[in-house]
Amino acid sequence: PNDMLLWGTFTVWGFAMLDLLDGAMARARGYGTAFGAVLDATCDRLVDGALFAAIAWWCFVHDDNRPAAAAALICLVLAQVISYVKARAEASGLEADGGLVERAERLIIALVGTGLHGLGVPYTVDITLWLLAVLSVITLLQRTAAVAKAARAAKAAGPPVAEGGV
């Protein structure tokens, strides 16, 4: 809440770029593991939570802007739930890819808002947070619909047939 949004934006952006590289490098070199994928997804959720919690804290403490803080908290919860829907669906053998704003888009939109505000452009945090909240609701609905469609398709296909017959 020290009102250093520009520096914070560049710091988070730098770490996000490193995060994108580590997983891609591990997969490209053949070093990816199931544990690594789970650890990466866990760290992603922690980063998402920390980012939106920090923005909410800044809105409450420095900007005294409860509506923007509420939007940040909505974004925090929706980011976690959107990711959970995909993970839970995949654990059930269903597809749940896609949606309007996935993790990269959420980070970009949030960081554009904080970065522009750090440069002195007013209301960008408010606008981007509320935009992101609306887009996240749409994404959650899209993911839920994708899971429902995948579940219907799996049910229609029936139980898997063992090779070699019975």
mmCIF file of N, CA, C and O in Angstrom, residues 92-94 151 153-166:
data_model
loop_
_atom_site.group_PDB
_atom_site.id
_atom_site.type_symbol
_atom_site.label_atom_id
_atom_site.label_comp_id
_atom_site.label_asym_id
_atom_site.label_seq_id
_atom_site.Cartn_x
_atom_site.Cartn_y
_atom_site.Cartn_z
ATOM 1 N N SER A 92 -11.477 -35.341 -13.205
ATOM 2 C CA SER A 92 -12.613 -36.227 -13.475
ATOM 3 C C SER A 92 -12.587 -36.771 -14.896
ATOM 4 O O SER A 92 -13.534 -37.427 -15.321
ATOM 5 N N GLY A 93 -11.536 -36.443 -15.642
ATOM 6 C CA GLY A 93 -11.410 -36.925 -17.008
ATOM 7 C C GLY A 93 -12.188 -36.119 -18.021
ATOM 8 O O GLY A 93 -12.476 -36.598 -19.122
ATOM 9 N N LEU A 94 -12.535 -34.888 -17.680
ATOM 10 C CA LEU A 94 -13.315 -34.031 -18.569
ATOM 11 C C LEU A 94 -12.468 -32.855 -19.047
ATOM 12 O O LEU A 94 -11.521 -32.459 -18.371
ATOM 13 N N ALA A 151 -19.190 -33.579 -19.968
ATOM 14 C CA ALA A 151 -19.825 -34.624 -19.151
ATOM 15 C C ALA A 151 -20.944 -35.305 -19.926
ATOM 16 O O ALA A 151 -21.095 -36.533 -19.865
ATOM 17 N N ALA A 153 -21.109 -35.566 -23.197
ATOM 18 C CA ALA A 153 -20.457 -36.367 -24.237
ATOM 19 C C ALA A 153 -19.888 -37.658 -23.652
ATOM 20 O O ALA A 153 -19.994 -38.727 -24.267
ATOM 21 N N ALA A 154 -19.299 -37.587 -22.472
ATOM 22 C CA ALA A 154 -18.739 -38.779 -21.836
ATOM 23 C C ALA A 154 -19.843 -39.756 -21.463
ATOM 24 O O ALA A 154 -19.683 -40.977 -21.618
ATOM 25 N N LYS A 155 -20.965 -39.234 -20.999
ATOM 26 C CA LYS A 155 -22.086 -40.103 -20.629
ATOM 27 C C LYS A 155 -22.678 -40.770 -21.867
ATOM 28 O O LYS A 155 -23.000 -41.956 -21.846
ATOM 29 N N ALA A 156 -22.787 -40.019 -22.957
ATOM 30 C CA ALA A 156 -23.332 -40.563 -24.203
ATOM 31 C C ALA A 156 -22.424 -41.642 -24.785
ATOM 32 O O ALA A 156 -22.891 -42.597 -25.400
ATOM 33 N N ALA A 157 -21.108 -41.482 -24.586
ATOM 34 C CA ALA A 157 -20.157 -42.460 -25.107
ATOM 35 C C ALA A 157 -20.209 -43.760 -24.324
ATOM 36 O O ALA A 157 -19.774 -44.804 -24.824
ATOM 37 N N GLY A 158 -20.748 -43.711 -23.124
ATOM 38 C CA GLY A 158 -20.864 -44.921 -22.306
ATOM 39 C C GLY A 158 -19.562 -45.272 -21.629
ATOM 40 O O GLY A 158 -18.549 -44.582 -21.780
ATOM 41 N N PRO A 159 -19.564 -46.339 -20.865
ATOM 42 C CA PRO A 159 -18.351 -46.742 -20.144
ATOM 43 C C PRO A 159 -17.287 -47.201 -21.135
ATOM 44 O O PRO A 159 -17.594 -47.706 -22.206
ATOM 45 N N PRO A 160 -16.025 -47.030 -20.770
ATOM 46 C CA PRO A 160 -14.952 -47.466 -21.659
ATOM 47 C C PRO A 160 -14.997 -48.981 -21.840
ATOM 48 O O PRO A 160 -15.303 -49.728 -20.920
ATOM 49 N N VAL A 161 -14.699 -49.412 -23.049
ATOM 50 C CA VAL A 161 -14.696 -50.845 -23.353
ATOM 51 C C VAL A 161 -13.265 -51.353 -23.238
ATOM 52 O O VAL A 161 -12.329 -50.759 -23.789
ATOM 53 N N ALA A 162 -13.102 -52.448 -22.515
ATOM 54 C CA ALA A 162 -11.769 -53.028 -22.343
ATOM 55 C C ALA A 162 -11.298 -53.621 -23.678
ATOM 56 O O ALA A 162 -12.089 -54.225 -24.406
ATOM 57 N N GLU A 163 -10.028 -53.415 -23.976
ATOM 58 C CA GLU A 163 -9.466 -53.977 -25.200
ATOM 59 C C GLU A 163 -9.435 -55.498 -25.079
ATOM 60 O O GLU A 163 -9.183 -56.055 -24.026
ATOM 61 N N GLY A 164 -9.686 -56.156 -26.188
ATOM 62 C CA GLY A 164 -9.680 -57.608 -26.188
ATOM 63 C C GLY A 164 -11.055 -58.196 -25.948
ATOM 64 O O GLY A 164 -11.287 -59.371 -26.100
ATOM 65 N N GLY A 165 -12.017 -57.329 -25.566
ATOM 66 C CA GLY A 165 -13.394 -57.778 -25.391
ATOM 67 C C GLY A 165 -13.588 -58.604 -24.148
ATOM 68 O O GLY A 165 -12.656 -59.013 -23.481
ATOM 69 N N VAL A 166 -14.825 -58.862 -23.860
ATOM 70 C CA VAL A 166 -15.177 -59.676 -22.710
ATOM 71 C C VAL A 166 -15.942 -60.878 -23.173
ATOM 72 O O VAL A 166 -16.693 -60.903 -24.061
#
